[in-house]
Each structure stands twice: as structure tokens, then as C-alpha cells.
Amino acid sequence: MSVIKIVRISLMNLHEYQSRNLLKDYSIVFPMGDIGESPEEIYNISKSYDGRVVVKAQIHSGGRGKAGGVKLCNSPEEAKEFAKGILGKNIITSQTDSDGVIVEKLLVTELTDIDREFYLSITIDPDFEGPVLIISSEGGMDIEKVAEETPEKIIKLPFDPIIGAKPYELRKIIRSLDLPKEANNEFIKMINNLYLAFLATDSTLIEINPLVLDKKNNLIPLDCKINIDDDSFFRQKSIFELRDKNQENPIETRAKDFDLAYVKLDQGNVGCLVNGAGLAMATMDVTTKSGCFPANFLDVGGSTDKEKIKEAFRILVSDKNVEFLLINLFAGIARADLIAEGVVEAAKETSFDLPIIVSMRGTNSERGFSILKNSDLDIHIAENLGNAAEVLSVLNKRK
Ligand code: GDP
Ligand code: MN
């Protein structure tokens, strides 16, 4: 059984500065700030804010604070020095892969004096099958630790699909945060505004962490992260124009352009070509059971064709860690013979000569198998997925 929970992976991420701009339309007010792309610009912006500023790397990742991507500065000179050291470099955070992501822009904001830090987000929760509000009194950089060690400090409230957050429930939660009186209403207003933004922008996540209380009891959002549902492209064109491909893994971008779902994994030597998320999970389990580990998986979707398979193949084998290719397909609408032709053509084109283990069922599978067997490829036909694991295990021991 797979224990991996499938949560839809959103590829449309926004930068913090873009998220701030978007939320302006929903009356969410952030500290004043500007974007700069050179040390000189950062110097000038910092100067316009009297030098006491926060400079933040704009990357598609959280955890910047811990990775050295956020700097509290006391002078424009200090901000400039920080910019010099970080612009054009890659930052590796707990949320990026080992290559990290490039810093091309910095956001400079006024510095806020923090009294308390809260966590606030709205996301789609698979358990509630809808948007939920998540709040914690322990916001800031250690929220993952809070979730793990003291989950009772994280409060979840599902939104009612018709009326949104129920006011009495909201008030109850807010009261439990023990805020100064004047901040309570602000907090509730902010949640309602965020929910409007969440719906209107087809977000899958809007996260404000930290949302702080300053020394004067003002409630101020200091950071913001928004992910948009990829399927909303047709009606969120202006948001999708904000896409920053330089922040994406180039192979994932290529896959996306072909409407393929590619996920690179950190270890492993088996490239997995599958169709459908369930089959992908099962394939990963079987691969692990064989003693190997998936290097990646690529889901070509339900109705696939030859060109898509060819691109999928090219993408998978461009991963240097791949020593075996495991193809596990259920040909329903798609035809197994066309898939096989795609595999053979792409393998030839990429001079791929490593073992390919194939488990394939459905429409024209016999014809598909014969195309594969008659090719020059190192094909190992598996009768079923269990058998594929055995074949993989034998091959892996032999290598
Ligand atoms: P993240 O680490 O990527 O989530 O980046 P954040 O923008 O959340 O910044 C990281 C941390 O820097 C926050 O949790 C705050 O503790 C701190 N920080 C950010 N802005 C300010 C600010 O204006 N004043 C102070 N005192 N701390 C800040
Ligand atoms: Mn943050």
C-alpha cells in the first residue's frame, strides 16, 4: 500500500512581491517596499526608507530566513553589501533541491518591530475536501517544527462552501490567540479578505507567515506566499503572466509545456514512465520493494499519444541517475502500440541502451509488446507490476 498522500502539485508559484501586489486589491496592507535588481538600486531604495530595512531574496521557496536569504539592515550600506553577496547566486533552502534557486530580485521593505509572530494560511485540505483556514500562535521560521512537535498549537477551520468562515467559530479561534482587543477585528477582517482573494485568484495556497503584532498592537503581514491552481489558467491569464520560469526546474518546465507531470526525486536509479497518479504511486512502491528507488516519475496522463511519449522518454533519460527505465502503462484511450512506437523512436534518437522493464496492459498491448521485442532495445517484459519488481531486483543485483 502506498502511504504517500497525493496532494495536487501546483507549479504556478508567485514571488513574495507579486503576492503582495495581488493582495493589495483585497485590502491586505503590507509594509512599504520596493523591488531592486542591483546593489545600487537596493542602496537607493533602502535610503528612501531611512536605512532600517529588511532585504529579502525573491525566490520560489520559503525557508529563506534560515538559508541566509533575509537580512535585517540598519543602513543602506549594509543593504547594499548584502545585495552584492546574494544577487545572481543560488540559494539552497529546506524547500529547494540541492541546486537551489537563483536570486535575481530583492525586495526591500521597511523594518517592523515585532512583538508576536503568528501563522496564517488558507489552503485546500484533502481531508476536508475544500479550503481550510490554518492559524497558529507560534508563527515564524519554526512553523514546521511546531506542526511536528506541538500540532495542538495549529488550529484548522474548514470554510463553509456557502457562507465562508462562520463568524462565531472565527471569533472563538481568534479569542484563543489572546490578542489585544483592537487586533481581534483586524484579524477577522484579514481572514475574510484573504478568503475572498483565495477564491477570486483560484489559489491553492495563500500563506502569511509571519503575521505579526507590532509594539503598537498593529497587525502586519510580513511575508506572503501564493500558489495558483494550474487548471485555472484559462481564467487567470493575468496572474499566469507573472510566471517566472527562471525559478523552475528546467526539466519540470519542459514537461509542463507538454502537459506532462514530471517529478524529480532526490535519490534512486529508476526512471518511471506511467500514466495516472494511482499507477504512479503503485509503481513507486513496487520500485522501492525491488530494492531500487525511483529517480523520478513522469505521468503522461490518460489520453497520451506518440509525441507525448517521446518527449516523456527524452525527459526521463536526460536524468543522469537513471540506470533502468520502468514503463508501467494502462492503455485505455491511449493505444499501447503507439506508445511502444514512441518509446522505440525516442530510444533510438537518444541512443538509450539501458534496460527497459515494461508492464503494459490494455488496448493493443500485444501489438505493443511485439514492437518492443522486435526493436534493438534491452527490453524486459513483465507480466504484471509484481513481476516488474522481481525483474528490476534481478537486474539491479547483476549490474
Ligand atoms: P521566509 O524565511 O522565507 O519565510 O522569509 P520571511 O519573510 O518570513 O522572513 C523570515 C523571518 O525574518 C521572519 O520570520 C521574521 O522573524 C524575520 N523578519 C522578516 N521581516 C521582518 C521585519 O520587518 N522585522 C523583523 N524584526 N523581523 C523580520
Ligand atoms: Mn515566511
mmCIF file of C-alpha atoms in Angstrom, residues 2-166:
data_model
loop_
_atom_site.group_PDB
_atom_site.id
_atom_site.type_symbol
_atom_site.label_atom_id
_atom_site.label_comp_id
_atom_site.label_asym_id
_atom_site.label_seq_id
_atom_site.Cartn_x
_atom_site.Cartn_y
_atom_site.Cartn_z
ATOM 1 C CA SER A 2 1.187 3.433 -0.816
ATOM 2 C CA VAL A 3 1.369 5.714 2.160
ATOM 3 C CA ILE A 4 2.064 8.757 0.052
ATOM 4 C CA LYS A 5 -0.857 11.107 0.064
ATOM 5 C CA ILE A 6 -1.487 12.700 -3.283
ATOM 6 C CA VAL A 7 -1.852 16.417 -2.996
ATOM 7 C CA ARG A 8 -2.075 18.314 -6.240
ATOM 8 C CA ILE A 9 1.263 19.828 -7.069
ATOM 9 C CA SER A 10 0.875 23.389 -8.147
ATOM 10 C CA LEU A 11 3.541 24.633 -10.489
ATOM 11 C CA MET A 12 2.284 28.206 -10.659
ATOM 12 C CA ASN A 13 4.091 29.882 -7.803
ATOM 13 C CA LEU A 14 4.293 33.591 -7.267
ATOM 14 C CA HIS A 15 7.099 35.596 -5.771
ATOM 15 C CA GLU A 16 6.519 37.370 -2.485
ATOM 16 C CA TYR A 17 6.469 40.805 -4.169
ATOM 17 C CA GLN A 18 3.906 39.579 -6.698
ATOM 18 C CA SER A 19 1.761 38.086 -3.955
ATOM 19 C CA ARG A 20 1.861 41.363 -2.054
ATOM 20 C CA ASN A 21 0.722 43.241 -5.155
ATOM 21 C CA LEU A 22 -2.096 40.818 -5.752
ATOM 22 C CA LEU A 23 -3.372 41.076 -2.190
ATOM 23 C CA LYS A 24 -3.409 44.869 -2.319
ATOM 24 C CA ASP A 25 -6.661 44.571 -4.245
ATOM 25 C CA TYR A 26 -8.136 42.773 -1.246
ATOM 26 C CA SER A 27 -7.178 45.412 1.307
ATOM 27 C CA ILE A 28 -4.289 43.433 2.754
ATOM 28 C CA VAL A 29 -1.661 46.036 3.555
ATOM 29 C CA PHE A 30 1.999 45.069 3.798
ATOM 30 C CA PRO A 31 4.883 47.235 4.996
ATOM 31 C CA MET A 32 6.051 49.614 2.267
ATOM 32 C CA GLY A 33 8.577 48.078 -0.069
ATOM 33 C CA ASP A 34 10.195 48.046 -3.495
ATOM 34 C CA ILE A 35 11.974 45.625 -5.763
ATOM 35 C CA GLY A 36 15.585 46.062 -6.869
ATOM 36 C CA GLU A 37 17.872 44.062 -9.113
ATOM 37 C CA SER A 38 21.287 45.604 -8.429
ATOM 38 C CA PRO A 39 23.228 46.611 -5.295
ATOM 39 C CA GLU A 40 22.865 50.279 -6.318
ATOM 40 C CA GLU A 41 19.114 50.006 -6.598
ATOM 41 C CA ILE A 42 18.954 48.280 -3.228
ATOM 42 C CA TYR A 43 21.073 51.061 -1.750
ATOM 43 C CA ASN A 44 18.769 53.748 -3.125
ATOM 44 C CA ILE A 45 15.570 52.040 -2.015
ATOM 45 C CA SER A 46 16.989 51.438 1.465
ATOM 46 C CA LYS A 47 17.994 55.075 1.695
ATOM 47 C CA SER A 48 14.459 56.170 0.843
ATOM 48 C CA TYR A 49 13.295 54.142 3.861
ATOM 49 C CA ASP A 50 15.883 55.684 6.195
ATOM 50 C CA GLY A 51 18.127 52.633 6.132
ATOM 51 C CA ARG A 52 16.242 50.463 8.634
ATOM 52 C CA VAL A 53 15.022 47.839 6.224
ATOM 53 C CA VAL A 54 14.581 44.158 5.574
ATOM 54 C CA VAL A 55 16.103 42.861 2.345
ATOM 55 C CA LYS A 56 14.647 39.610 1.070
ATOM 56 C CA ALA A 57 15.625 37.292 -1.747
ATOM 57 C CA GLN A 58 12.734 36.788 -4.139
ATOM 58 C CA ILE A 59 12.721 33.091 -4.857
ATOM 59 C CA HIS A 60 10.071 30.439 -5.242
ATOM 60 C CA SER A 61 10.743 28.981 -1.850
ATOM 61 C CA GLY A 62 10.077 29.568 1.783
ATOM 62 C CA GLY A 63 12.696 28.974 4.439
ATOM 63 C CA ARG A 64 14.706 31.916 3.155
ATOM 64 C CA GLY A 65 15.364 33.295 6.606
ATOM 65 C CA LYS A 66 17.202 30.167 7.680
ATOM 66 C CA ALA A 67 19.083 29.952 4.388
ATOM 67 C CA GLY A 68 20.502 33.468 4.647
ATOM 68 C CA GLY A 69 18.060 34.977 2.183
ATOM 69 C CA VAL A 70 16.541 37.555 4.569
ATOM 70 C CA LYS A 71 18.607 40.315 6.130
ATOM 71 C CA LEU A 72 17.578 42.932 8.647
ATOM 72 C CA CYS A 73 19.690 46.017 7.931
ATOM 73 C CA ASN A 74 20.462 49.184 9.818
ATOM 74 C CA SER A 75 21.905 51.194 6.974
ATOM 75 C CA PRO A 76 21.737 51.462 3.170
ATOM 76 C CA GLU A 77 25.398 50.383 3.067
ATOM 77 C CA GLU A 78 24.587 47.190 4.897
ATOM 78 C CA ALA A 79 21.700 46.503 2.497
ATOM 79 C CA LYS A 80 23.968 47.114 -0.472
ATOM 80 C CA GLU A 81 26.627 44.736 0.848
ATOM 81 C CA PHE A 82 24.019 42.043 1.355
ATOM 82 C CA ALA A 83 22.712 42.590 -2.183
ATOM 83 C CA LYS A 84 26.244 42.310 -3.602
ATOM 84 C CA GLY A 85 26.727 38.967 -1.917
ATOM 85 C CA ILE A 86 23.459 37.396 -2.931
ATOM 86 C CA LEU A 87 22.288 38.711 -6.319
ATOM 87 C CA GLY A 88 22.972 36.281 -9.135
ATOM 88 C CA LYS A 89 23.697 33.436 -6.722
ATOM 89 C CA ASN A 90 21.669 30.349 -5.971
ATOM 90 C CA ILE A 91 20.116 29.854 -2.566
ATOM 91 C CA ILE A 92 19.521 26.395 -1.210
ATOM 92 C CA THR A 93 16.681 26.188 1.300
ATOM 93 C CA SER A 94 14.942 23.313 3.025
ATOM 94 C CA GLN A 95 12.334 23.507 0.275
ATOM 95 C CA THR A 96 14.555 23.599 -2.829
ATOM 96 C CA ASP A 97 16.572 20.772 -4.361
ATOM 97 C CA SER A 98 20.313 20.617 -3.869
ATOM 98 C CA ASP A 99 20.925 23.058 -6.741
ATOM 99 C CA GLY A 100 18.842 25.759 -5.084
ATOM 100 C CA VAL A 101 17.241 28.617 -7.000
ATOM 101 C CA ILE A 102 18.692 31.814 -8.384
ATOM 102 C CA VAL A 103 18.223 35.208 -6.746
ATOM 103 C CA GLU A 104 17.530 37.805 -9.415
ATOM 104 C CA LYS A 105 15.444 40.274 -7.451
ATOM 105 C CA LEU A 106 15.435 41.563 -3.906
ATOM 106 C CA LEU A 107 12.527 43.052 -2.043
ATOM 107 C CA VAL A 108 13.365 45.880 0.330
ATOM 108 C CA THR A 109 10.756 46.714 2.965
ATOM 109 C CA GLU A 110 10.525 48.956 5.958
ATOM 110 C CA LEU A 111 11.564 47.186 9.127
ATOM 111 C CA THR A 112 8.769 46.257 11.518
ATOM 112 C CA ASP A 113 9.353 45.922 15.258
ATOM 113 C CA ILE A 114 7.879 42.563 16.118
ATOM 114 C CA ASP A 115 6.074 41.767 19.331
ATOM 115 C CA ARG A 116 4.479 38.447 18.381
ATOM 116 C CA GLU A 117 4.546 36.253 15.270
ATOM 117 C CA PHE A 118 1.511 34.293 14.031
ATOM 118 C CA TYR A 119 1.000 31.854 11.210
ATOM 119 C CA LEU A 120 -1.994 32.295 8.914
ATOM 120 C CA SER A 121 -2.866 30.445 5.744
ATOM 121 C CA ILE A 122 -5.695 29.208 3.580
ATOM 122 C CA THR A 123 -5.180 26.074 1.566
ATOM 123 C CA ILE A 124 -7.111 23.207 0.036
ATOM 124 C CA ASP A 125 -7.193 20.373 2.525
ATOM 125 C CA PRO A 126 -7.796 16.886 1.122
ATOM 126 C CA ASP A 127 -9.309 15.706 4.429
ATOM 127 C CA PHE A 128 -11.913 18.454 4.422
ATOM 128 C CA GLU A 129 -12.191 18.405 0.630
ATOM 129 C CA GLY A 130 -12.144 22.169 0.491
ATOM 130 C CA PRO A 131 -10.431 25.318 1.684
ATOM 131 C CA VAL A 132 -9.356 25.461 5.295
ATOM 132 C CA LEU A 133 -8.009 28.210 7.445
ATOM 133 C CA ILE A 134 -4.853 27.375 9.351
ATOM 134 C CA ILE A 135 -3.760 29.558 12.243
ATOM 135 C CA SER A 136 -1.065 29.272 14.830
ATOM 136 C CA SER A 137 0.085 31.473 17.668
ATOM 137 C CA GLU A 138 3.599 30.167 17.011
ATOM 138 C CA GLY A 139 4.302 31.685 13.592
ATOM 139 C CA GLY A 140 7.700 32.487 12.152
ATOM 140 C CA MET A 141 10.554 30.419 10.943
ATOM 141 C CA ASP A 142 9.908 27.291 13.001
ATOM 142 C CA ILE A 143 6.372 26.548 11.910
ATOM 143 C CA GLU A 144 7.345 23.110 10.525
ATOM 144 C CA LYS A 145 8.756 22.211 13.928
ATOM 145 C CA VAL A 146 5.576 23.415 15.631
ATOM 146 C CA ALA A 147 3.486 21.248 13.295
ATOM 147 C CA GLU A 148 5.594 18.233 14.127
ATOM 148 C CA GLU A 149 6.178 18.639 17.837
ATOM 149 C CA THR A 150 3.140 20.533 19.098
ATOM 150 C CA PRO A 151 0.420 20.015 16.497
ATOM 151 C CA GLU A 152 -2.193 21.165 19.022
ATOM 152 C CA LYS A 153 -0.847 24.680 18.516
ATOM 153 C CA ILE A 154 -2.030 24.611 14.926
ATOM 154 C CA ILE A 155 -5.715 25.323 14.517
ATOM 155 C CA LYS A 156 -7.648 24.321 11.403
ATOM 156 C CA LEU A 157 -11.055 25.596 10.433
ATOM 157 C CA PRO A 158 -12.763 24.475 7.225
ATOM 158 C CA PHE A 159 -14.587 27.170 5.281
ATOM 159 C CA ASP A 160 -18.240 26.554 4.620
ATOM 160 C CA PRO A 161 -18.658 26.491 0.814
ATOM 161 C CA ILE A 162 -21.717 28.754 1.002
ATOM 162 C CA ILE A 163 -21.033 31.181 3.824
ATOM 163 C CA GLY A 164 -17.270 31.012 4.187
ATOM 164 C CA ALA A 165 -15.870 31.061 7.722
ATOM 165 C CA LYS A 166 -18.616 31.021 10.322
#
